[in-house]
Short mmCIF file of C-alpha atoms in Angstrom, two decimals:
data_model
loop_
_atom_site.label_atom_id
_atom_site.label_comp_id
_atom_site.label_asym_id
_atom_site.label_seq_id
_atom_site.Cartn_x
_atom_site.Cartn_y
_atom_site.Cartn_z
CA UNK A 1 57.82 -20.60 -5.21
CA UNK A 2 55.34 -20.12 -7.92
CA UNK A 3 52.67 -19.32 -6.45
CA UNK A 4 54.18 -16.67 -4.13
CA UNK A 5 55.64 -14.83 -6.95
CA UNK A 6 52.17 -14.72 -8.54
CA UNK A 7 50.83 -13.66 -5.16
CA UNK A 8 53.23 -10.49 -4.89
CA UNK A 9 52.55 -9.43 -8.08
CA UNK A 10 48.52 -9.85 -7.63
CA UNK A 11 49.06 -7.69 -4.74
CA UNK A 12 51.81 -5.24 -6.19
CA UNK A 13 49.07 -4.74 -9.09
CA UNK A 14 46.08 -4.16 -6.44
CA UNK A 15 47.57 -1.82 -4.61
CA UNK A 16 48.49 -0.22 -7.25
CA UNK A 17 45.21 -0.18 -8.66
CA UNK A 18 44.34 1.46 -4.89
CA UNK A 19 46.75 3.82 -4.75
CA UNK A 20 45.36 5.42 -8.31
CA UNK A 21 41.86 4.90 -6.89
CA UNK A 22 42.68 7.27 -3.46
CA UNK A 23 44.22 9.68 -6.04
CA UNK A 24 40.66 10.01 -8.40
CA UNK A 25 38.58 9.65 -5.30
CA UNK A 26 40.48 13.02 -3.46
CA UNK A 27 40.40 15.05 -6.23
CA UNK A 28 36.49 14.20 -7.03
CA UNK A 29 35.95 15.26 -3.28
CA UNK A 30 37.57 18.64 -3.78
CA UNK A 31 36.24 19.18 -6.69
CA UNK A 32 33.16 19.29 -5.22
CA UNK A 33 33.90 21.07 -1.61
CA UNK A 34 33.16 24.52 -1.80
CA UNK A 35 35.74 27.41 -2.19
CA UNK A 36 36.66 29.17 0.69
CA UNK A 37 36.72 33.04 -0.30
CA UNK A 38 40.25 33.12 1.87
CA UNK A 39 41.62 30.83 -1.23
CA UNK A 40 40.84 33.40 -3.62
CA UNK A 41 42.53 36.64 -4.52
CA UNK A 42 40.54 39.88 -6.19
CA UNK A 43 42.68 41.83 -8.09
CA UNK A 44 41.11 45.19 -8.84
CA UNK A 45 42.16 47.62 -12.09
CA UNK A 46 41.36 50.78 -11.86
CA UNK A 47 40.19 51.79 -15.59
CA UNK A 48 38.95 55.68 -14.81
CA UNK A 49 39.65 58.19 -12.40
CA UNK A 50 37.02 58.32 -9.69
CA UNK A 51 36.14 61.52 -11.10
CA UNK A 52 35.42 60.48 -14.21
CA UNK A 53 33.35 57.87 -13.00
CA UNK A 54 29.40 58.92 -14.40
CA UNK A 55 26.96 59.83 -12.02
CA UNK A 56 24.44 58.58 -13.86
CA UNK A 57 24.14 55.76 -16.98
CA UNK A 58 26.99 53.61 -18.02
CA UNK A 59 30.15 54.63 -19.52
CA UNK A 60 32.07 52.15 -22.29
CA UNK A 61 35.40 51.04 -21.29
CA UNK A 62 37.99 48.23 -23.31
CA UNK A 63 41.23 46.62 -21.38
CA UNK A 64 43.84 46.62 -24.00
CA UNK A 65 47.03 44.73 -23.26
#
């Protein structure tokens, strides 16, 4: 009875150990897949009126919340 008790907790503890493994391994794999651009969202502010958009140069502009 001893050793069968030791035997299901060896294996409780492995598959444990497995389980956690599968987790790291999937996320290390999509970590490293690329990004699809339908996963990502573009959010655009509009900071000036097209018309006062410059024609030429740069104009300065700060986002304040």
């Amino acid at each position: 009875m001893e050793t069968a008790r030791r035997d299901f907790i060896k294996r409780a503890f492995y598959g444990l150990l497995a389980l956690l493994g599968i987790g790291f391994l999937a996320s290390g794999i999509k970590l490293f897949m690329p990004v699809s651009s339908r996963d990502k969202e573009l959010v655009y502010f509009p900071l000036l009126a097209e018309d006062e958009l410059p024609r030429t140069g740069a104009k300065k502009a700060e986002l304040t919340f």
